[in-house]
Amino acid sequence: MLLSGSGSNLQALIDASRQPASPWQITAVISDNPTAYGLTRAHAADVPAIVVAKQPNQSRDDYDRALAREVQEIDPDLVVLAGFMRIIAGPMIDTFAGRILNIHPALLPKYKGLNTYERCLAAGDPMHGTTVHFVTLALDDGPPVIQGEVAVRENDNIDSLKARVQALEHQIYPMAVRWFAEDRLIMREGQAWLDSMPLVEPVTVDAGSLST
Ligand code: GRF
């Protein structure tokens, strides 16, 4: 699992992996940020964690290769990104094609990139949400797997909207990882497939559908 910050998704995944009969476990955490709170969460849960930070004199290509080497050492079945603030480049994609998932806080293809909450609120959108997708070289553009949808409220600000979106993230990311671990979810021919059916549209859930 790769992260740069708080690691609330890491926590949700740790908790899910420790449910009885979970078919998957988190092998290791890598952060590019030595002060990421996600590292503290990993330590508290006895999950091995390392820092792979970009050195000031290191080129972007060298860093990308170093990161890919570290992940290859760990040799995971799946690489899970959550708030990893670096663009995944060729060396990672070459080795782990079809085996990298990311979660992006927007209803992709809307709002690729940064500041999705600000952009959604500024546009006056009625809905916002989050997308789990396979990672390809195109930023936030790999095949989508599952989306969590949240209705925007009239008095929402970034924090209030983010809190509801992240609560959904913590539910849908473990679902996607479980599907992958159970060989129900794959990426093939540039598309996500679930239970042998191409996901022409991602699976969609909202807070209401998850709580029932
Ligand atoms: C998540 O909201 C995710 O959508 C985005 O970065 C955030 C990471 O949060 N890519 P956390 O570190 O898991 O709390």
Short mmCIF file of C-alpha atoms and ligand atoms in Angstrom, two decimals:
data_model
loop_
_atom_site.label_atom_id
_atom_site.label_comp_id
_atom_site.label_asym_id
_atom_site.label_seq_id
_atom_site.Cartn_x
_atom_site.Cartn_y
_atom_site.Cartn_z
CA MET A 1 0.00 0.00 0.00
CA LEU A 2 1.39 3.40 -1.02
CA LEU A 3 0.42 6.62 0.74
CA SER A 4 1.67 10.09 1.55
CA GLY A 5 -0.65 11.35 4.27
CA SER A 6 -3.22 10.55 6.90
CA GLY A 7 -3.83 6.95 5.94
CA SER A 8 -7.50 6.80 6.84
CA ASN A 9 -7.97 4.43 3.89
CA LEU A 10 -5.05 2.36 5.15
CA GLN A 11 -6.85 2.13 8.50
CA ALA A 12 -10.07 1.02 6.82
CA LEU A 13 -8.13 -1.61 4.86
CA ILE A 14 -6.27 -2.82 7.95
CA ASP A 15 -9.58 -3.16 9.78
CA ALA A 16 -11.17 -5.02 6.84
CA SER A 17 -8.17 -7.32 6.46
CA ARG A 18 -8.54 -8.34 10.09
CA GLN A 19 -12.11 -9.44 9.75
CA PRO A 20 -12.49 -13.19 10.07
CA ALA A 21 -11.95 -15.01 6.77
CA SER A 22 -10.48 -12.01 4.99
CA PRO A 23 -8.87 -13.45 1.83
CA TRP A 24 -6.14 -10.78 1.79
CA GLN A 25 -3.67 -9.04 4.08
CA ILE A 26 -1.58 -5.90 3.79
CA THR A 27 2.03 -6.94 3.27
CA ALA A 28 3.68 -3.55 3.64
CA VAL A 29 3.19 0.20 3.54
CA ILE A 30 5.39 2.59 1.60
CA SER A 31 5.26 6.34 2.11
CA ASP A 32 7.19 8.94 0.16
CA ASN A 33 6.60 11.30 3.08
CA PRO A 34 8.53 10.50 6.27
CA THR A 35 6.00 12.35 8.44
CA ALA A 36 2.85 10.74 7.01
CA TYR A 37 0.44 9.77 9.78
CA GLY A 38 -0.23 6.62 7.78
CA LEU A 39 3.19 5.36 8.94
CA THR A 40 2.07 5.72 12.55
CA ARG A 41 -1.09 3.77 11.77
CA ALA A 42 0.98 1.03 10.10
CA HIS A 43 3.33 0.76 13.08
CA ALA A 44 0.41 0.65 15.51
CA ALA A 45 -1.06 -2.25 13.52
CA ASP A 46 2.29 -4.08 13.18
CA VAL A 47 2.26 -3.66 9.40
CA PRO A 48 5.81 -3.27 8.02
CA ALA A 49 6.30 0.26 6.75
CA ILE A 50 9.13 2.00 4.95
CA VAL A 51 9.81 5.46 3.59
CA VAL A 52 10.89 5.84 -0.01
CA ALA A 53 11.37 9.58 -0.28
CA LYS A 54 12.61 11.40 -3.33
CA GLN A 55 16.07 12.73 -2.62
CA PRO A 56 16.78 16.36 -3.55
CA ASN A 57 19.43 15.35 -6.07
CA GLN A 58 17.45 12.43 -7.49
CA SER A 59 15.82 12.71 -10.90
CA ARG A 60 12.17 11.85 -11.24
CA ASP A 61 13.10 8.83 -13.41
CA ASP A 62 15.57 7.58 -10.81
CA TYR A 63 12.98 7.93 -8.09
CA ASP A 64 10.37 6.08 -10.16
CA ARG A 65 12.82 3.22 -10.71
CA ALA A 66 13.80 3.13 -7.03
CA LEU A 67 10.16 3.01 -5.99
CA ALA A 68 9.40 0.19 -8.42
CA ARG A 69 12.41 -1.76 -7.09
CA GLU A 70 11.19 -1.41 -3.51
CA VAL A 71 7.71 -2.60 -4.42
CA GLN A 72 9.18 -5.51 -6.43
CA GLU A 73 11.12 -6.55 -3.31
CA ILE A 74 7.84 -6.78 -1.44
CA ASP A 75 6.30 -8.63 -4.41
CA PRO A 76 2.61 -7.96 -3.66
CA ASP A 77 -0.26 -9.42 -5.67
CA LEU A 78 -1.86 -5.98 -5.71
CA VAL A 79 -0.51 -2.46 -5.22
CA VAL A 80 -3.03 -0.21 -3.47
CA LEU A 81 -2.62 3.56 -3.67
CA ALA A 82 -4.45 5.86 -1.28
CA GLY A 83 -3.41 9.48 -1.18
CA PHE A 84 -0.01 8.73 -2.72
CA MET A 85 0.91 12.17 -3.99
CA ARG A 86 3.17 11.07 -6.83
CA ILE A 87 2.28 10.16 -10.36
CA ILE A 88 2.79 6.48 -11.02
CA ALA A 89 5.19 6.16 -13.93
CA GLY A 90 6.50 3.57 -16.38
CA PRO A 91 8.63 1.43 -14.06
CA MET A 92 5.67 0.65 -11.79
CA ILE A 93 3.22 0.15 -14.63
CA ASP A 94 5.65 -2.13 -16.50
CA THR A 95 5.90 -4.46 -13.53
CA PHE A 96 2.42 -4.27 -12.05
CA ALA A 97 0.14 -3.61 -15.04
CA GLY A 98 -3.42 -4.50 -14.12
CA ARG A 99 -2.42 -4.91 -10.47
CA ILE A 100 -2.52 -1.32 -9.21
CA LEU A 101 -5.64 0.28 -7.74
CA ASN A 102 -6.13 3.93 -6.77
CA ILE A 103 -8.91 5.83 -5.09
CA HIS A 104 -9.66 9.32 -6.37
CA PRO A 105 -12.08 11.68 -4.64
CA ALA A 106 -14.32 12.49 -7.60
CA LEU A 107 -16.85 10.84 -9.83
CA LEU A 108 -14.39 10.15 -12.63
CA PRO A 109 -14.09 11.08 -15.44
CA LYS A 110 -15.05 14.35 -13.75
CA TYR A 111 -12.34 16.21 -11.83
CA LYS A 112 -9.13 14.35 -12.51
CA GLY A 113 -6.19 15.84 -10.63
CA LEU A 114 -6.16 17.95 -7.47
CA ASN A 115 -8.67 20.04 -5.51
CA THR A 116 -11.71 18.00 -6.46
CA TYR A 117 -13.85 19.22 -3.54
CA GLU A 118 -13.16 22.88 -4.33
CA ARG A 119 -13.95 22.34 -8.00
CA CYS A 120 -17.16 20.44 -7.30
CA LEU A 121 -18.43 23.09 -4.87
CA ALA A 122 -17.44 25.96 -7.16
CA ALA A 123 -19.34 24.32 -10.02
CA GLY A 124 -22.45 23.84 -7.88
CA ASP A 125 -22.63 20.13 -8.71
CA PRO A 126 -25.51 18.25 -7.09
CA MET A 127 -23.36 15.13 -6.60
CA HIS A 128 -19.78 14.35 -5.66
CA GLY A 129 -18.05 11.15 -4.74
CA THR A 130 -15.09 8.88 -5.10
CA THR A 131 -13.83 6.30 -7.59
CA VAL A 132 -11.69 3.20 -7.23
CA HIS A 133 -9.94 2.59 -10.53
CA PHE A 134 -7.11 0.59 -12.02
CA VAL A 135 -4.00 2.67 -12.56
CA THR A 136 -2.57 3.22 -16.03
CA LEU A 137 -0.07 5.77 -17.30
CA ALA A 138 -2.83 8.34 -17.87
CA LEU A 139 -3.46 10.26 -14.63
CA ASP A 140 -6.75 9.32 -12.92
CA ASP A 141 -7.87 7.77 -16.19
CA GLY A 142 -7.55 4.00 -15.72
CA PRO A 143 -10.60 1.73 -15.89
CA PRO A 144 -13.05 2.57 -13.08
CA VAL A 145 -14.23 -0.21 -10.77
CA ILE A 146 -16.55 1.23 -8.14
CA GLN A 147 -17.88 4.68 -7.32
CA GLY A 148 -19.35 6.01 -4.11
CA GLU A 149 -21.82 8.84 -4.66
CA VAL A 150 -22.66 11.60 -2.21
CA ALA A 151 -25.33 14.27 -2.60
CA VAL A 152 -23.93 17.77 -2.11
CA ARG A 153 -25.84 19.71 0.56
CA GLU A 154 -26.61 23.38 0.32
CA ASN A 155 -24.48 24.28 3.33
CA ASP A 156 -21.58 21.95 2.48
CA ASN A 157 -18.00 23.16 2.69
CA ILE A 158 -14.88 21.25 1.73
CA ASP A 159 -14.55 19.59 5.13
CA SER A 160 -18.16 18.49 5.46
CA LEU A 161 -18.27 17.09 1.92
CA LYS A 162 -14.90 15.40 2.32
CA ALA A 163 -16.01 13.72 5.55
CA ARG A 164 -18.98 12.07 3.82
CA VAL A 165 -16.94 11.11 0.75
CA GLN A 166 -14.17 9.59 2.86
CA ALA A 167 -16.67 7.61 4.93
CA LEU A 168 -17.76 6.01 1.65
CA GLU A 169 -14.15 5.47 0.56
CA HIS A 170 -13.57 3.45 3.70
CA GLN A 171 -16.36 1.12 2.65
CA ILE A 172 -15.82 0.78 -1.09
CA TYR A 173 -12.04 0.38 -1.13
CA PRO A 174 -12.08 -2.80 0.96
CA MET A 175 -14.83 -4.13 -1.33
CA ALA A 176 -12.70 -3.61 -4.43
CA VAL A 177 -9.62 -5.15 -2.81
CA ARG A 178 -11.66 -8.15 -1.75
CA TRP A 179 -13.00 -8.63 -5.28
CA PHE A 180 -9.45 -8.56 -6.60
CA ALA A 181 -8.23 -11.03 -3.96
CA GLU A 182 -11.07 -13.37 -4.82
CA ASP A 183 -10.13 -13.22 -8.53
CA ARG A 184 -13.50 -11.66 -9.29
CA LEU A 185 -11.97 -8.35 -10.43
CA ILE A 186 -9.35 -8.08 -13.16
CA MET A 187 -8.15 -5.58 -15.73
CA ARG A 188 -8.09 -6.91 -19.28
CA GLU A 189 -8.09 -5.24 -22.68
CA GLY A 190 -7.97 -1.84 -21.01
CA GLN A 191 -11.14 -2.47 -19.06
CA ALA A 192 -12.15 -3.61 -15.59
CA TRP A 193 -14.02 -6.91 -15.43
CA LEU A 194 -16.07 -8.09 -12.48
CA ASP A 195 -17.36 -11.65 -12.35
CA SER A 196 -16.37 -12.12 -16.03
CA MET A 197 -18.46 -9.13 -17.14
CA PRO A 198 -16.85 -5.95 -18.49
CA LEU A 199 -17.58 -2.96 -16.28
CA VAL A 200 -18.86 -0.61 -18.96
CA GLU A 201 -19.85 1.62 -16.04
CA PRO A 202 -18.36 1.29 -12.56
CA VAL A 203 -20.39 -0.34 -9.81
CA THR A 204 -22.18 2.52 -8.04
CA VAL A 205 -23.01 2.75 -4.37
CA ASP A 206 -24.24 5.51 -2.10
CA ALA A 207 -24.26 5.81 1.66
CA GLY A 208 -27.85 4.62 1.80
CA SER A 209 -27.27 1.48 -0.25
CA LEU A 210 -24.31 0.49 1.92
CA SER A 211 -26.05 0.91 5.24
CA THR A 212 -28.91 -1.41 4.28
C1 GRF B 1 -8.39 9.99 -0.12
O1 GRF B 1 -9.50 10.78 0.14
C2 GRF B 1 -8.28 9.63 -1.56
O2 GRF B 1 -9.45 9.80 -2.28
C3 GRF B 1 -7.25 10.58 -2.11
O3 GRF B 1 -6.41 10.88 -1.05
C4 GRF B 1 -7.10 10.73 0.17
C5 GRF B 1 -6.21 9.99 1.09
O4 GRF B 1 -6.74 10.00 2.38
N1 GRF B 1 -6.58 10.01 -3.24
P1 GRF B 1 -6.14 9.06 3.50
O5 GRF B 1 -4.64 9.33 3.55
O6 GRF B 1 -6.43 7.65 3.12
O7 GRF B 1 -6.82 9.50 4.75
#
